[in-house]
Coordinates of C-alpha atoms and ligand atoms in Angstrom, one line a residue:
M1 CA -13.8 5.8 -35.2
S2 CA -16.2 3.1 -36.6
A3 CA -15.5 1.0 -33.9
T4 CA -17.1 4.0 -31.9
L5 CA -20.3 4.3 -33.8
S6 CA -21.1 0.5 -33.9
F7 CA -20.3 -0.4 -30.2
G8 CA -23.8 -0.2 -28.5
I9 CA -26.1 -1.7 -26.4
K10 CA -26.2 -4.9 -28.2
D11 CA -22.7 -5.7 -27.1
I12 CA -23.4 -5.4 -23.4
W13 CA -26.3 -7.8 -24.2
A14 CA -24.1 -10.3 -25.5
A15 CA -21.2 -9.7 -22.5
Q16 CA -24.5 -10.3 -19.9
K17 CA -24.2 -13.7 -21.5
R18 CA -20.8 -14.4 -21.3
I19 CA -20.2 -13.3 -17.5
K20 CA -23.4 -15.1 -16.4
G21 CA -23.8 -16.6 -13.1
V22 CA -19.8 -15.7 -12.7
A23 CA -19.6 -12.1 -12.3
D24 CA -23.2 -10.7 -12.7
N25 CA -25.9 -9.4 -10.2
T26 CA -24.3 -7.9 -7.2
P27 CA -26.7 -6.0 -4.7
M28 CA -26.8 -2.3 -5.0
I29 CA -27.4 -1.0 -1.3
P30 CA -28.5 2.5 0.4
S31 CA -26.0 4.8 2.3
P32 CA -28.2 6.5 4.9
Y33 CA -25.8 8.7 5.9
M34 CA -25.0 9.5 2.2
S35 CA -28.6 9.9 1.6
H36 CA -28.9 12.5 4.2
V37 CA -26.0 14.6 2.7
A38 CA -27.5 14.2 -0.6
G39 CA -30.7 15.0 0.3
H40 CA -32.2 12.1 -1.8
D41 CA -31.4 8.1 -1.8
F42 CA -27.8 7.6 -2.3
L43 CA -27.4 4.3 -3.5
M44 CA -23.8 1.9 -3.6
K45 CA -23.4 -0.9 -6.5
M46 CA -21.5 -3.2 -4.3
E47 CA -19.2 -4.6 -7.0
I48 CA -16.6 -5.5 -4.3
M49 CA -18.8 -8.5 -3.6
Q50 CA -17.2 -9.9 -7.0
P51 CA -15.4 -13.0 -6.3
I52 CA -12.0 -11.3 -7.1
G53 CA -13.0 -8.1 -5.0
A54 CA -13.7 -5.8 -7.8
F55 CA -15.9 -5.2 -10.9
K56 CA -13.0 -5.7 -13.6
L57 CA -14.2 -9.6 -13.4
R58 CA -17.0 -8.4 -15.7
G59 CA -14.7 -7.4 -18.5
A60 CA -12.4 -9.7 -18.2
M61 CA -15.0 -12.4 -18.3
S62 CA -16.5 -11.2 -21.0
A63 CA -13.3 -11.0 -23.4
V64 CA -11.7 -14.0 -22.3
M65 CA -14.7 -15.8 -22.9
A66 CA -15.2 -14.3 -26.2
L67 CA -11.6 -15.4 -27.6
P68 CA -11.6 -18.1 -30.3
D69 CA -10.7 -21.6 -29.4
H70 CA -7.1 -21.7 -30.6
V71 CA -6.0 -19.0 -28.1
T72 CA -3.7 -20.6 -25.6
G73 CA -2.9 -17.7 -23.3
V74 CA -3.5 -13.7 -22.5
T75 CA -1.5 -11.2 -21.1
C76 CA -2.7 -7.6 -20.0
C77 CA -1.3 -4.6 -18.4
S78 CA -2.7 -3.7 -14.9
T79 CA -2.9 -1.6 -11.8
G80 CA -4.2 -4.8 -9.8
N81 CA -7.8 -5.7 -10.4
H82 CA -8.0 -6.2 -14.4
G83 CA -5.0 -8.1 -13.7
R84 CA -6.7 -10.4 -11.3
G85 CA -10.1 -10.5 -13.2
V86 CA -8.2 -11.9 -16.3
A87 CA -5.9 -14.3 -14.0
Y88 CA -9.1 -15.4 -12.6
A89 CA -11.1 -15.8 -16.4
A90 CA -8.0 -17.5 -17.7
K91 CA -8.2 -20.2 -15.1
R92 CA -11.8 -20.9 -15.7
R93 CA -10.9 -21.0 -19.5
G94 CA -8.0 -23.2 -18.7
I95 CA -5.6 -21.1 -20.4
R96 CA -2.4 -19.3 -19.2
A97 CA -2.0 -15.7 -18.3
V98 CA 0.8 -13.5 -18.1
I99 CA 0.0 -10.0 -15.8
C100 CA 2.3 -7.0 -16.1
M101 CA 2.3 -4.5 -13.3
S102 CA 4.4 -1.4 -12.5
E103 CA 6.3 -1.2 -8.9
L104 CA 3.4 1.4 -8.1
V105 CA 0.9 -1.8 -7.8
P106 CA 0.5 -2.6 -3.7
Q107 CA 1.6 -6.0 -2.8
A108 CA -1.8 -7.1 -1.9
K109 CA -3.0 -6.9 -5.4
V110 CA 0.1 -8.9 -6.8
D111 CA -0.1 -11.6 -4.1
G112 CA -4.0 -12.0 -5.2
I113 CA -2.9 -12.5 -8.8
R114 CA -0.1 -15.1 -8.0
A115 CA -2.8 -17.1 -5.8
L116 CA -4.8 -17.3 -8.9
G117 CA -1.9 -19.3 -10.7
A118 CA -1.0 -16.3 -13.1
D119 CA 2.3 -15.3 -14.1
V120 CA 3.3 -12.0 -12.9
R121 CA 5.8 -9.6 -14.3
I122 CA 6.5 -6.3 -12.4
I123 CA 8.3 -3.6 -14.9
G124 CA 9.0 -0.3 -14.2
R125 CA 7.7 2.8 -12.6
S126 CA 4.4 3.2 -14.6
Q127 CA 1.2 1.6 -15.9
D128 CA 2.8 2.6 -19.5
D129 CA 5.9 0.9 -18.7
A130 CA 3.5 -2.5 -18.1
M131 CA 1.6 -1.6 -21.2
A132 CA 4.7 -1.8 -23.4
E133 CA 5.8 -5.2 -21.7
S134 CA 2.8 -6.6 -22.6
K135 CA 2.4 -5.7 -25.8
R136 CA 6.0 -7.0 -26.4
L137 CA 4.7 -10.6 -25.0
C138 CA 2.1 -10.6 -27.6
D139 CA 4.5 -11.1 -30.2
A140 CA 7.3 -12.8 -27.9
E141 CA 5.2 -15.6 -26.7
G142 CA 2.0 -15.8 -28.8
L143 CA -0.1 -14.4 -26.4
V144 CA -3.6 -12.4 -26.8
E145 CA -3.6 -8.8 -25.2
I146 CA -6.7 -8.1 -23.0
S147 CA -6.4 -4.2 -22.8
P148 CA -7.8 -3.0 -19.5
F149 CA -10.1 -0.3 -21.0
D150 CA -9.8 0.1 -24.6
D151 CA -11.5 -3.0 -25.7
P152 CA -15.0 -3.4 -27.1
H153 CA -15.6 -6.7 -24.9
V154 CA -14.1 -5.1 -21.7
I155 CA -16.3 -2.2 -22.2
A156 CA -19.5 -4.1 -22.8
G157 CA -18.8 -6.5 -19.8
Q158 CA -18.3 -3.2 -17.4
G159 CA -21.5 -1.8 -18.9
T160 CA -23.4 -4.8 -17.9
I161 CA -23.3 -2.5 -14.3
G162 CA -25.4 0.3 -16.0
R163 CA -27.8 -2.0 -17.0
E164 CA -28.3 -4.0 -13.5
M165 CA -28.4 -0.6 -11.8
L166 CA -31.0 0.8 -13.9
A167 CA -32.8 -2.5 -13.3
Q168 CA -32.6 -2.3 -9.8
R169 CA -33.6 1.4 -9.3
P170 CA -35.1 2.6 -12.5
D171 CA -35.7 6.0 -11.0
L172 CA -31.8 7.0 -10.5
Q173 CA -31.1 10.2 -11.8
T174 CA -27.3 10.4 -11.6
L175 CA -24.5 7.7 -11.6
L176 CA -21.1 8.8 -10.2
V177 CA -18.6 6.6 -11.7
P178 CA -15.0 6.3 -10.6
L179 CA -12.9 7.2 -14.1
S180 CA -9.5 5.9 -14.9
G181 CA -9.1 4.3 -18.5
G182 CA -12.4 4.8 -18.9
G183 CA -13.7 1.2 -19.6
L184 CA -16.0 1.5 -16.5
A185 CA -17.7 4.8 -17.2
A186 CA -17.8 4.1 -21.0
G187 CA -19.9 0.8 -20.7
V188 CA -21.7 2.4 -17.9
A189 CA -22.8 5.4 -20.0
V190 CA -23.7 3.5 -23.0
A191 CA -25.9 1.1 -20.7
A192 CA -27.4 3.8 -19.1
K193 CA -28.6 5.9 -21.6
S194 CA -29.6 3.5 -23.7
V195 CA -32.7 2.7 -21.2
K196 CA -32.8 6.4 -19.9
P197 CA -31.3 9.2 -22.5
D198 CA -31.3 12.0 -19.8
I199 CA -29.8 9.7 -17.2
R200 CA -26.3 12.0 -15.9
V201 CA -23.5 10.1 -15.7
I202 CA -20.4 12.1 -13.9
G203 CA -17.1 10.5 -14.0
V204 CA -14.6 11.3 -10.8
S205 CA -10.7 11.1 -10.8
M206 CA -8.4 11.9 -8.2
D207 CA -6.6 15.2 -9.0
R208 CA -3.4 14.2 -9.7
G209 CA -2.9 12.0 -12.8
A210 CA -6.2 12.0 -13.6
A211 CA -5.5 11.3 -17.6
M212 CA -9.1 10.6 -19.1
H213 CA -10.1 14.3 -17.7
A214 CA -6.7 15.8 -19.1
S215 CA -7.7 14.2 -22.3
I216 CA -11.2 15.0 -22.7
K217 CA -10.3 18.7 -21.9
A218 CA -7.5 18.8 -24.6
G219 CA -9.7 16.8 -27.2
H220 CA -7.3 14.1 -27.8
P221 CA -5.6 11.6 -25.6
V222 CA -3.0 13.2 -23.8
E223 CA 0.0 11.6 -21.1
V224 CA 0.0 12.9 -17.6
P225 CA 2.5 12.1 -14.9
E226 CA 1.9 9.1 -12.6
Y227 CA 1.6 9.8 -9.0
A228 CA 0.9 7.6 -5.7
S229 CA -2.8 7.7 -4.6
L230 CA -5.0 6.4 -2.6
A231 CA -6.8 5.7 -5.3
D232 CA -4.4 3.6 -7.0
S233 CA -6.3 2.0 -8.9
L234 CA -7.4 5.1 -10.9
G235 CA -3.6 5.6 -12.0
G236 CA -2.4 5.2 -15.3
G237 CA -2.6 6.5 -18.9
I238 CA -5.7 5.8 -21.1
G239 CA -2.9 5.2 -24.2
L240 CA -2.1 7.9 -27.0
S241 CA -3.6 5.5 -29.7
N242 CA -7.0 4.8 -27.7
Q243 CA -9.5 3.9 -29.9
L244 CA -12.7 3.5 -27.6
S245 CA -12.9 4.6 -24.3
F246 CA -11.6 8.0 -24.9
P247 CA -14.4 8.8 -27.9
L248 CA -17.2 6.9 -25.7
C249 CA -16.2 9.1 -22.3
R250 CA -15.9 12.2 -24.7
D251 CA -19.4 11.9 -26.2
L252 CA -21.1 10.3 -23.2
L253 CA -20.1 11.6 -20.0
D254 CA -21.8 14.8 -18.9
E255 CA -18.9 15.7 -16.6
T256 CA -15.9 14.8 -15.6
L257 CA -14.9 16.2 -11.7
L258 CA -11.7 15.7 -9.7
V259 CA -11.4 15.3 -5.9
T260 CA -8.1 15.8 -3.9
E261 CA -5.9 13.2 -1.7
D262 CA -7.6 14.9 1.5
E263 CA -10.9 14.6 0.1
I264 CA -10.3 11.1 -0.7
R265 CA -9.0 10.3 2.8
D266 CA -12.3 11.8 4.4
A267 CA -14.5 10.0 2.1
M268 CA -12.5 6.7 3.0
Q269 CA -13.4 7.6 6.9
V270 CA -17.2 8.2 5.7
M271 CA -17.5 4.8 3.8
F272 CA -15.7 2.8 6.7
F273 CA -17.3 4.7 9.9
E274 CA -20.7 5.3 8.4
D275 CA -21.2 2.8 5.5
R276 CA -19.1 0.6 7.3
I277 CA -17.6 -0.8 4.3
V278 CA -13.8 -1.8 3.7
A279 CA -12.9 -0.4 0.1
E280 CA -10.4 0.7 -1.9
G281 CA -9.8 4.9 -2.2
A282 CA -10.8 4.7 -5.9
C283 CA -14.5 3.5 -4.7
V284 CA -14.9 6.7 -2.8
V285 CA -14.2 9.3 -5.1
G286 CA -18.2 9.4 -5.7
H287 CA -18.6 9.9 -2.1
A288 CA -16.1 12.3 -2.1
A289 CA -17.5 14.6 -5.0
M290 CA -20.6 14.8 -3.0
L291 CA -19.4 15.4 0.2
S292 CA -16.9 18.2 -1.0
G293 CA -19.6 20.0 -2.6
K294 CA -18.0 19.9 -5.9
L295 CA -20.9 18.0 -7.5
P296 CA -23.5 20.0 -9.3
Q297 CA -27.2 20.2 -7.9
I298 CA -28.6 16.8 -7.2
T299 CA -32.4 16.3 -8.1
G300 CA -33.1 12.8 -7.7
P301 CA -31.7 9.2 -6.5
V302 CA -28.0 8.9 -7.0
A303 CA -25.8 6.1 -7.1
T304 CA -22.4 5.4 -7.1
I305 CA -20.2 2.2 -7.6
I306 CA -18.2 0.4 -5.0
T307 CA -15.5 -0.9 -7.4
G308 CA -13.3 -2.6 -5.6
R309 CA -11.7 -3.8 -2.3
N310 CA -8.1 -5.0 -3.0
L311 CA -6.4 -2.6 -0.7
D312 CA -3.3 -2.8 1.3
M313 CA -4.7 -3.2 4.7
A314 CA -2.1 -1.2 6.5
Q315 CA -2.3 1.7 4.6
F316 CA -6.5 1.3 4.9
L317 CA -6.2 1.3 8.6
A318 CA -3.7 4.5 9.0
V319 CA -6.1 6.3 7.0
V320 CA -8.8 5.6 8.8
T321 CA -7.1 5.7 12.1
G322 CA -6.0 9.3 11.7
E323 CA -2.6 8.3 10.9
D324 CA -0.3 10.5 8.3
V325 CA 0.2 8.4 5.1
R326 CA 3.3 8.6 2.8
L327 CA 2.3 8.6 -1.0
G328 CA 5.2 9.2 -2.8
D329 CA 6.2 12.8 -2.6
L330 CA 3.2 13.9 -0.7
L331 CA 3.0 13.2 3.2
L332 CA -0.9 13.2 3.5
K333 CA -1.6 14.2 7.1
G334 CA -3.8 12.0 9.3
K335 CA -7.4 13.4 10.7
C336 CA -9.3 11.4 13.0
Y337 CA -12.8 11.1 11.9
G338 CA -15.5 13.3 13.7
A339 CA -12.6 15.6 15.1
Ligands
PLP401 C1 -10.1 0.0 -12.6 C2 -11.0 0.5 -11.7 C3 -11.6 1.7 -11.8 C4 -11.5 2.5 -13.1 O1 -11.6 2.1 -14.3 P1 -11.6 2.5 -15.6 O2 -12.1 1.4 -16.6 O3 -10.2 2.1 -15.8 O4 -12.0 3.7 -15.8 C5 -12.1 2.1 -10.7 N1 -12.3 1.3 -9.3 C6 -11.5 0.3 -9.3 C7 -11.2 -0.5 -8.1 C8 -10.7 -0.3 -10.5 O5 -9.7 -1.4 -10.1

C-alpha cells in the first residue's frame, strides 16, 4: 500500500516530461447536442487524435521512456490499445516488443500492432490468459512487463489527460471516465483532484464484466466473467494482486456507473450522427450514462474522454445503420437512429 500513498501529482508532472511532443496536447471540443441534453457544457477530450488513435500512448510512452538503459525488450497483455501504445513507444526507443492478447481482441487492433513491427501472441479466451503469457515471457525471454493499468508510470502517463483537461477548462465540475483496469481513471482522478479537490470523477463501465466496479463493491479485487461487448476495450480483470489502480480508484472515484449494451449502441449512434465522430464503444460510456439518465444531477460543465478509435469498421457500420450485432452469446437488436 505504500506505493499508493507515495503516488501523486509529482509523478504526473514527471510523466508529462517523458511524453512531451509525442503523446500530449489533444484538443477538447464541445458537443452541442450533449450540452443540450446535459443543460451545461459537455466537452469531449479527443484522445482519438493520438498517433495510435488512443490515449494509451501516454501511459506506454511514460513507462517505456522511464526504463533503465540496459532493457532490450518489453512485453504486455492488452485488449488492443495498450499493446499498440507499447509497440509504438518501443519502436521509438529502438527495443523489442511482444504483445499478448486474447482471441476476443478485434482483428483491426491486431493488424495495427503488427504494422508497428511488434511480435503478437494470441493466447486463450480472456485477458487473464494473455496476462499469464506476458508474465511467463518476462522470465523466459528476459523482457520487462508493462502492465496496462497497474503501473505507476502508466497511471502517471494517463493522468496527464486530467491535467490538460483542467488547464483547458478550469471550470469543469464533473469528469466521466471510461473505466476498465482503472489506470486512466486513477491517473485522471489524482491529477484533477490535486488542482480541484471538489471535482467529481465518475468511472463508467459496461454492465457485463465490470471488474473494477465489482471489486470496489466487494472491497477487494475480484474476478468477473469476461463477455464480448461493444465496449471491447473495457473488458478484462483488474488482477487479483492489484497494487495501485484498485486502491486509487476505490479512494478517489466518487462513483462507478454501469451501462448496458443497448445504451452503448444508442450512444454510439448519438456520437456518430450528432457529434460526427467515429470512435469505439468504450468511448461513449460517458454519453451513455448521461443519455440513460443514470448520472446523478449535473450542476456545471462536464467532460468525458473519447479514448480510442481503433474499431472494427464492419461492426461499427452495423451499429450505426441499425443492424443486429452478435456479441458472443448476446444478439444485440438493431435500432435505426431517430426511429
Ligand atoms: C484501455 C482503454 C480504456 C480503459 O482504461 P483503463 O485504464 O483500463 O481503465 C478505455 N477506453 C479505451 C479505448 C481503452 O483502450
